[in-house]
Amino acid sequence: MIDDDNAYLADFRARLDLPGIIDVHTHFMPERVLSKVWSYFDSVGPLTGRSWPIAYREDEQVRLKTLRDFGIRAFTSLVYPHKPEMAAWLNDWTAEFAARTPDCLHTATFYPEPGAAGYVATALDRGARVFKVHIQVGDFPPGDPLLTPVWGLLEDAGIPALIHCGSGPAPGRFTGPEPIAELLQRFPRLRLIVAHMGTPEYSEFLDLAQRHAGVYLDTTMVWTDFSEADSPFPVAEHGRLREFGERILFGSDFPNIPYSYGHAIHALERLELGTDWLRQVCYRNAAELFAVS
Ligand SMILES: [Zn+2]
């Protein structure tokens, strides 16, 4: 499977004349946190009746080599806390990881807690390029008053937050488009990358992209066989995929995916939105947003 992916992805890059692919949604995290995430996915099958076998359960160095062999030019190390007093420690780890991994876009995170503005400012000083927020796992409203200074810092710095805020695969108390719409009312210049195109509230998050120039969407898992079986993307929205083609970014969820990496790219190709759209989504938009050369 992985050998086939290398050949397919090399051919894809050659056909599109791309210097590489940029993947804005990949997970690298401290070993013991990652093993907890993997146990969660292992337990998902018995809980939901839908198994989630992780395709790339390997050591960190093997996973890095796998991405580089796929021709991934830049990627992230998305981490997210599920409780207080965890984010600053995760940010220390991601700063250290980015320092020893030059092709990783330095990633950080936060949680609504009194010290949040302080450690977010520190992360920005250290060169963080993107922040990850997970509304369902974190179980907090994005408009939490403790986050007011944090959103202000990000808005002023022009640094995006990649936010899992759609109600898939499981809804939370604060998931869905409304809390994000309210946040954007308060911080209209904020840059947000809506993970998974907002699955399953695709149209509502496209509406937000239409209203706010700082709203981007990542393609993570969308249009794969796995996602289409559960939360199919409406064909009626293909026009808006083209319209907002400059704000759609390829993401994979590597390594926690129940299918091969090449399938995620193939899922974009089979939309038949054209080679220029693919070039924007798989490389150009993220290269511009993160100044990758
Ligand atoms: Zn993810």
mmCIF file of C-alpha atoms and ligand atoms in Angstrom:
data_model
loop_
_atom_site.group_PDB
_atom_site.id
_atom_site.type_symbol
_atom_site.label_atom_id
_atom_site.label_comp_id
_atom_site.label_asym_id
_atom_site.label_seq_id
_atom_site.Cartn_x
_atom_site.Cartn_y
_atom_site.Cartn_z
ATOM 1 C CA MET A 1 0.000 0.000 0.000
ATOM 2 C CA ILE A 2 2.669 2.507 1.061
ATOM 3 C CA ASP A 3 4.934 1.671 -1.925
ATOM 4 C CA ASP A 4 2.011 2.303 -4.277
ATOM 5 C CA ASP A 5 1.376 5.625 -2.558
ATOM 6 C CA ASN A 6 4.949 6.761 -3.143
ATOM 7 C CA ALA A 7 4.605 6.113 -6.885
ATOM 8 C CA TYR A 8 1.131 7.674 -7.117
ATOM 9 C CA LEU A 9 2.146 10.799 -5.189
ATOM 10 C CA ALA A 10 5.372 11.227 -7.214
ATOM 11 C CA ASP A 11 3.293 11.005 -10.381
ATOM 12 C CA PHE A 12 0.715 13.461 -8.973
ATOM 13 C CA ARG A 13 3.416 16.017 -8.168
ATOM 14 C CA ALA A 14 5.018 15.593 -11.573
ATOM 15 C CA ARG A 15 1.706 15.942 -13.440
ATOM 16 C CA LEU A 16 0.901 19.134 -11.540
ATOM 17 C CA ASP A 17 4.467 20.396 -11.673
ATOM 18 C CA LEU A 18 4.481 20.940 -7.901
ATOM 19 C CA PRO A 19 7.656 21.347 -5.839
ATOM 20 C CA GLY A 20 5.908 19.312 -3.130
ATOM 21 C CA ILE A 21 2.690 19.048 -1.162
ATOM 22 C CA ILE A 22 1.910 21.037 2.000
ATOM 23 C CA ASP A 23 -0.154 19.187 4.600
ATOM 24 C CA VAL A 24 -1.589 21.582 7.211
ATOM 25 C CA HIS A 25 -3.191 18.857 9.339
ATOM 26 C CA THR A 26 -0.765 16.257 10.677
ATOM 27 C CA HIS A 27 -0.265 15.096 14.244
ATOM 28 C CA PHE A 28 3.079 14.780 15.988
ATOM 29 C CA MET A 29 2.946 14.831 19.779
ATOM 30 C CA PRO A 30 4.727 13.511 22.853
ATOM 31 C CA GLU A 31 4.895 9.708 22.715
ATOM 32 C CA ARG A 32 2.662 9.055 25.725
ATOM 33 C CA VAL A 33 -0.002 11.486 24.491
ATOM 34 C CA LEU A 34 0.013 9.890 21.049
ATOM 35 C CA SER A 35 -0.365 6.404 22.511
ATOM 36 C CA LYS A 36 -3.461 7.620 24.403
ATOM 37 C CA VAL A 37 -4.880 9.015 21.157
ATOM 38 C CA TRP A 38 -4.223 5.673 19.464
ATOM 39 C CA SER A 39 -5.974 3.754 22.275
ATOM 40 C CA TYR A 40 -8.950 6.065 21.806
ATOM 41 C CA PHE A 41 -9.158 5.198 18.095
ATOM 42 C CA ASP A 42 -8.756 1.501 18.960
ATOM 43 C CA SER A 43 -11.795 1.783 21.240
ATOM 44 C CA VAL A 44 -13.901 3.672 18.697
ATOM 45 C CA GLY A 45 -14.854 0.467 16.838
ATOM 46 C CA PRO A 46 -16.554 -1.230 19.780
ATOM 47 C CA LEU A 47 -18.176 2.103 20.765
ATOM 48 C CA THR A 48 -19.585 3.114 17.388
ATOM 49 C CA GLY A 49 -19.591 -0.066 15.352
ATOM 50 C CA ARG A 50 -17.201 1.559 12.899
ATOM 51 C CA SER A 51 -13.581 0.501 13.239
ATOM 52 C CA TRP A 52 -10.770 3.004 12.805
ATOM 53 C CA PRO A 53 -7.557 1.073 12.094
ATOM 54 C CA ILE A 54 -4.642 3.548 12.132
ATOM 55 C CA ALA A 55 -2.649 3.140 8.922
ATOM 56 C CA TYR A 56 0.638 4.694 10.066
ATOM 57 C CA ARG A 57 1.222 3.487 13.624
ATOM 58 C CA GLU A 58 5.019 3.754 13.594
ATOM 59 C CA ASP A 59 7.852 5.362 15.516
ATOM 60 C CA GLU A 60 8.246 9.100 15.077
ATOM 61 C CA GLN A 61 11.331 8.859 12.845
ATOM 62 C CA VAL A 62 9.586 6.348 10.562
ATOM 63 C CA ARG A 63 6.529 8.620 10.317
ATOM 64 C CA LEU A 64 8.723 11.589 9.372
ATOM 65 C CA LYS A 65 10.456 9.564 6.670
ATOM 66 C CA THR A 66 7.086 8.370 5.360
ATOM 67 C CA LEU A 67 5.853 11.963 4.923
ATOM 68 C CA ARG A 68 9.082 13.060 3.263
ATOM 69 C CA ASP A 69 8.961 10.071 0.893
ATOM 70 C CA PHE A 70 5.446 11.180 -0.073
ATOM 71 C CA GLY A 71 6.939 14.538 -1.135
ATOM 72 C CA ILE A 72 5.404 16.531 1.732
ATOM 73 C CA ARG A 73 7.333 19.773 1.805
ATOM 74 C CA ALA A 74 5.845 21.201 5.012
ATOM 75 C CA PHE A 75 3.491 19.861 7.673
ATOM 76 C CA THR A 76 2.246 20.651 11.191
ATOM 77 C CA SER A 77 2.448 18.986 14.615
ATOM 78 C CA LEU A 78 -1.092 19.500 15.873
ATOM 79 C CA VAL A 79 -1.534 19.031 19.619
ATOM 80 C CA TYR A 80 -4.539 19.910 21.803
ATOM 81 C CA PRO A 81 -5.207 19.824 25.543
ATOM 82 C CA HIS A 82 -8.354 18.268 27.023
ATOM 83 C CA LYS A 83 -7.828 19.849 30.462
ATOM 84 C CA PRO A 84 -6.163 22.839 32.154
ATOM 85 C CA GLU A 85 -2.428 23.065 32.793
ATOM 86 C CA MET A 86 -1.476 20.967 29.815
ATOM 87 C CA ALA A 87 -1.132 23.447 26.929
ATOM 88 C CA ALA A 88 2.086 25.166 28.074
ATOM 89 C CA TRP A 89 3.789 21.781 28.407
ATOM 90 C CA LEU A 90 2.554 20.721 24.943
ATOM 91 C CA ASN A 91 3.867 24.025 23.560
ATOM 92 C CA ASP A 92 7.318 23.324 25.008
ATOM 93 C CA TRP A 93 7.288 19.977 23.242
ATOM 94 C CA THR A 94 6.144 21.370 19.861
ATOM 95 C CA ALA A 95 8.768 24.157 20.018
ATOM 96 C CA GLU A 96 11.459 21.562 20.621
ATOM 97 C CA PHE A 97 10.027 19.332 17.861
ATOM 98 C CA ALA A 98 9.955 22.216 15.351
ATOM 99 C CA ALA A 99 13.543 23.128 16.255
ATOM 100 C CA ARG A 100 14.749 19.632 15.345
ATOM 101 C CA THR A 101 12.333 19.202 12.395
ATOM 102 C CA PRO A 102 12.925 22.000 9.876
ATOM 103 C CA ASP A 103 10.068 20.973 7.572
ATOM 104 C CA CYS A 104 7.531 21.174 10.438
ATOM 105 C CA LEU A 105 5.549 24.409 10.725
ATOM 106 C CA HIS A 106 5.947 25.340 14.389
ATOM 107 C CA THR A 107 2.563 24.586 15.998
ATOM 108 C CA ALA A 108 1.140 25.540 19.405
ATOM 109 C CA THR A 109 -2.141 25.330 21.294
ATOM 110 C CA PHE A 110 -4.128 26.823 24.205
ATOM 111 C CA TYR A 111 -6.955 26.174 26.659
ATOM 112 C CA PRO A 112 -9.240 28.645 28.484
ATOM 113 C CA GLU A 113 -7.262 29.200 31.692
ATOM 114 C CA PRO A 114 -5.761 32.234 33.428
ATOM 115 C CA GLY A 115 -2.240 31.738 32.017
ATOM 116 C CA ALA A 116 -3.345 31.290 28.395
ATOM 117 C CA ALA A 117 -2.453 34.771 27.113
ATOM 118 C CA GLY A 118 0.991 34.477 28.709
ATOM 119 C CA TYR A 119 1.995 31.164 27.143
ATOM 120 C CA VAL A 120 0.403 32.077 23.779
ATOM 121 C CA ALA A 121 2.539 35.254 23.729
ATOM 122 C CA THR A 122 5.572 33.094 24.545
ATOM 123 C CA ALA A 123 4.737 30.680 21.722
ATOM 124 C CA LEU A 124 4.382 33.594 19.290
ATOM 125 C CA ASP A 125 7.748 34.972 20.427
ATOM 126 C CA ARG A 126 9.305 31.562 19.833
ATOM 127 C CA GLY A 127 7.969 31.612 16.265
ATOM 128 C CA ALA A 128 4.717 29.609 16.317
ATOM 129 C CA ARG A 129 3.120 29.681 12.841
ATOM 130 C CA VAL A 130 -0.226 28.011 13.616
ATOM 131 C CA PHE A 131 -2.306 27.125 16.698
ATOM 132 C CA LYS A 132 -4.574 24.103 17.052
ATOM 133 C CA VAL A 133 -7.901 24.201 18.876
ATOM 134 C CA HIS A 134 -10.221 21.231 19.343
ATOM 135 C CA ILE A 135 -13.666 22.324 20.518
ATOM 136 C CA GLN A 136 -15.150 18.853 21.050
ATOM 137 C CA VAL A 137 -12.149 17.365 22.884
ATOM 138 C CA GLY A 138 -11.476 20.589 24.835
ATOM 139 C CA ASP A 139 -15.193 20.934 25.659
ATOM 140 C CA PHE A 140 -15.055 24.730 25.915
ATOM 141 C CA PRO A 141 -16.844 27.496 23.998
ATOM 142 C CA PRO A 142 -14.538 29.368 21.609
ATOM 143 C CA GLY A 143 -15.976 32.599 23.035
ATOM 144 C CA ASP A 144 -14.880 31.762 26.607
ATOM 145 C CA PRO A 145 -13.898 35.088 28.292
ATOM 146 C CA LEU A 146 -10.555 33.575 29.319
ATOM 147 C CA LEU A 147 -9.693 33.376 25.611
ATOM 148 C CA THR A 148 -10.475 37.014 24.778
ATOM 149 C CA PRO A 149 -6.820 38.156 25.065
ATOM 150 C CA VAL A 150 -5.670 35.051 23.154
ATOM 151 C CA TRP A 151 -7.855 35.719 20.111
ATOM 152 C CA GLY A 152 -6.720 39.350 20.221
ATOM 153 C CA LEU A 153 -3.068 38.281 20.135
ATOM 154 C CA LEU A 154 -3.657 35.934 17.197
ATOM 155 C CA GLU A 155 -5.714 38.495 15.294
ATOM 156 C CA ASP A 156 -3.012 41.152 15.720
ATOM 157 C CA ALA A 157 -0.211 38.734 14.773
ATOM 158 C CA GLY A 158 -2.128 37.394 11.736
ATOM 159 C CA ILE A 159 -1.299 33.864 12.901
ATOM 160 C CA PRO A 160 -4.051 31.334 12.090
ATOM 161 C CA ALA A 161 -5.781 28.950 14.463
ATOM 162 C CA LEU A 162 -6.656 25.590 12.936
ATOM 163 C CA ILE A 163 -9.896 24.783 14.696
ATOM 164 C CA HIS A 164 -11.839 21.527 14.844
ATOM 165 C CA CYS A 165 -15.263 23.071 15.387
ATOM 166 C CA GLY A 166 -17.671 21.036 13.214
ATOM 167 C CA SER A 167 -19.963 18.527 14.906
ATOM 168 C CA GLY A 168 -18.305 15.476 13.319
ATOM 169 C CA PRO A 169 -17.401 12.760 14.036
ATOM 170 C CA ALA A 170 -19.114 13.377 17.383
ATOM 171 C CA PRO A 171 -20.912 16.579 18.392
ATOM 172 C CA GLY A 172 -19.873 18.405 21.546
ATOM 173 C CA ARG A 173 -21.596 20.993 23.714
ATOM 174 C CA PHE A 174 -19.926 23.850 21.823
ATOM 175 C CA THR A 175 -19.385 22.480 18.300
ATOM 176 C CA GLY A 176 -21.108 23.813 15.178
ATOM 177 C CA PRO A 177 -21.031 27.068 13.226
ATOM 178 C CA GLU A 178 -22.846 29.425 15.651
ATOM 179 C CA PRO A 179 -20.092 29.866 18.267
ATOM 180 C CA ILE A 180 -17.585 30.498 15.448
ATOM 181 C CA ALA A 181 -19.885 33.047 13.799
ATOM 182 C CA GLU A 182 -20.083 34.879 17.157
ATOM 183 C CA LEU A 183 -16.303 34.739 17.575
ATOM 184 C CA LEU A 184 -15.793 36.253 14.120
ATOM 185 C CA GLN A 185 -18.220 39.042 14.977
ATOM 186 C CA ARG A 186 -15.900 39.976 17.851
ATOM 187 C CA PHE A 187 -12.617 39.363 15.954
ATOM 188 C CA PRO A 188 -13.388 40.034 12.292
ATOM 189 C CA ARG A 189 -9.739 39.966 11.163
ATOM 190 C CA LEU A 190 -9.026 36.632 12.849
ATOM 191 C CA ARG A 191 -7.563 33.918 10.620
ATOM 192 C CA LEU A 192 -9.244 30.564 11.225
ATOM 193 C CA ILE A 193 -8.635 27.306 9.372
ATOM 194 C CA VAL A 194 -11.794 25.241 9.824
ATOM 195 C CA ALA A 195 -10.675 21.611 10.073
ATOM 196 C CA HIS A 196 -12.406 18.922 7.985
ATOM 197 C CA MET A 197 -14.250 21.657 5.988
ATOM 198 C CA GLY A 198 -16.475 21.826 9.096
ATOM 199 C CA THR A 199 -17.790 18.251 8.732
ATOM 200 C CA PRO A 200 -20.734 17.756 8.680
ATOM 201 C CA GLU A 201 -21.868 21.426 8.648
ATOM 202 C CA TYR A 202 -20.177 22.032 5.285
ATOM 203 C CA SER A 203 -22.579 24.657 3.928
ATOM 204 C CA GLU A 204 -22.732 26.659 7.155
ATOM 205 C CA PHE A 205 -18.930 26.925 7.341
ATOM 206 C CA LEU A 206 -18.752 27.884 3.648
ATOM 207 C CA ASP A 207 -21.221 30.658 4.534
ATOM 208 C CA LEU A 208 -18.723 31.879 7.154
ATOM 209 C CA ALA A 209 -15.911 31.765 4.572
ATOM 210 C CA GLN A 210 -18.122 33.818 2.300
ATOM 211 C CA ARG A 211 -18.644 36.454 5.022
ATOM 212 C CA HIS A 212 -15.091 36.572 6.430
ATOM 213 C CA ALA A 213 -11.941 36.805 4.317
ATOM 214 C CA GLY A 214 -9.841 35.289 7.125
ATOM 215 C CA VAL A 215 -11.720 31.977 7.129
ATOM 216 C CA TYR A 216 -9.899 29.064 5.475
ATOM 217 C CA LEU A 217 -10.999 25.421 5.340
ATOM 218 C CA ASP A 218 -8.879 22.270 5.448
ATOM 219 C CA THR A 219 -9.775 19.197 3.410
ATOM 220 C CA THR A 220 -8.864 16.659 6.110
ATOM 221 C CA MET A 221 -10.700 13.345 5.488
ATOM 222 C CA VAL A 222 -13.364 15.037 3.355
ATOM 223 C CA TRP A 223 -14.271 13.218 0.080
ATOM 224 C CA THR A 224 -12.517 10.006 1.158
ATOM 225 C CA ASP A 225 -14.605 6.839 0.953
ATOM 226 C CA PHE A 226 -14.546 6.734 4.753
ATOM 227 C CA SER A 227 -16.016 10.227 5.171
ATOM 228 C CA GLU A 228 -18.417 10.033 2.235
ATOM 229 C CA ALA A 229 -20.014 6.892 3.716
ATOM 230 C CA ASP A 230 -20.913 8.837 6.837
ATOM 231 C CA SER A 231 -21.056 12.566 6.032
ATOM 232 C CA PRO A 232 -21.149 13.034 2.252
ATOM 233 C CA PHE A 233 -20.100 16.450 0.982
ATOM 234 C CA PRO A 234 -22.992 18.059 -0.964
ATOM 235 C CA VAL A 235 -22.327 18.100 -4.711
ATOM 236 C CA ALA A 236 -24.379 21.307 -4.854
ATOM 237 C CA GLU A 237 -21.506 23.054 -3.046
ATOM 238 C CA HIS A 238 -18.872 22.283 -5.715
ATOM 239 C CA GLY A 239 -19.352 25.789 -7.115
ATOM 240 C CA ARG A 240 -18.313 27.328 -3.802
ATOM 241 C CA LEU A 241 -15.276 25.000 -3.633
ATOM 242 C CA ARG A 242 -14.097 26.687 -6.817
ATOM 243 C CA GLU A 243 -15.125 30.137 -5.621
ATOM 244 C CA PHE A 244 -13.109 29.814 -2.398
ATOM 245 C CA GLY A 245 -10.318 27.763 -3.990
ATOM 246 C CA GLU A 246 -7.753 30.232 -2.643
ATOM 247 C CA ARG A 247 -8.773 29.462 0.939
ATOM 248 C CA ILE A 248 -8.912 25.666 0.869
ATOM 249 C CA LEU A 249 -5.865 23.857 2.246
ATOM 250 C CA PHE A 250 -4.940 20.198 1.959
ATOM 251 C CA GLY A 251 -4.841 18.314 5.263
ATOM 252 C CA SER A 252 -4.606 14.589 5.963
ATOM 253 C CA ASP A 253 -4.827 13.761 9.715
ATOM 254 C CA PHE A 254 -1.681 11.633 9.249
ATOM 255 C CA PRO A 255 -0.879 9.309 10.960
ATOM 256 C CA ASN A 256 -4.326 8.669 12.486
ATOM 257 C CA ILE A 257 -6.150 7.712 9.305
ATOM 258 C CA PRO A 258 -7.983 4.476 8.521
ATOM 259 C CA TYR A 259 -6.881 4.437 4.845
ATOM 260 C CA SER A 260 -3.757 5.154 2.805
ATOM 261 C CA TYR A 261 -2.371 8.677 2.457
ATOM 262 C CA GLY A 262 -2.603 8.554 -1.326
ATOM 263 C CA HIS A 263 -6.356 8.015 -1.058
ATOM 264 C CA ALA A 264 -6.741 11.467 0.532
ATOM 265 C CA ILE A 265 -5.087 13.106 -2.492
ATOM 266 C CA HIS A 266 -6.961 10.887 -4.918
ATOM 267 C CA ALA A 267 -10.206 11.974 -3.211
ATOM 268 C CA LEU A 268 -9.372 15.565 -4.254
ATOM 269 C CA GLU A 269 -8.388 14.571 -7.789
ATOM 270 C CA ARG A 270 -11.653 12.763 -8.418
ATOM 271 C CA LEU A 271 -13.651 15.924 -7.659
ATOM 272 C CA GLU A 272 -12.494 17.046 -11.122
ATOM 273 C CA LEU A 273 -12.197 20.705 -10.171
ATOM 274 C CA GLY A 274 -9.152 21.128 -12.401
ATOM 275 C CA THR A 275 -5.378 21.138 -12.082
ATOM 276 C CA ASP A 276 -5.187 24.766 -11.058
ATOM 277 C CA TRP A 277 -7.553 24.140 -8.137
ATOM 278 C CA LEU A 278 -5.433 21.153 -7.074
ATOM 279 C CA ARG A 279 -2.256 23.232 -7.256
ATOM 280 C CA GLN A 280 -3.814 25.902 -5.048
ATOM 281 C CA VAL A 281 -5.168 23.440 -2.510
ATOM 282 C CA CYS A 282 -2.214 21.066 -2.307
ATOM 283 C CA TYR A 283 0.542 23.652 -2.306
ATOM 284 C CA ARG A 284 0.092 27.274 -3.321
ATOM 285 C CA ASN A 285 -2.423 28.509 -0.719
ATOM 286 C CA ALA A 286 -0.489 27.111 2.238
ATOM 287 C CA ALA A 287 2.837 28.231 0.745
ATOM 288 C CA GLU A 288 1.475 31.761 0.700
ATOM 289 C CA LEU A 289 -0.194 31.628 4.119
ATOM 290 C CA PHE A 290 2.919 30.220 5.810
ATOM 291 C CA ALA A 291 5.557 31.796 3.542
ATOM 292 C CA VAL A 292 6.989 28.409 2.556
ATOM 293 C CA SER A 293 9.388 28.641 -0.372
HETATM 294 ZN ZN ZN B 1 -6.734 15.853 13.308
#
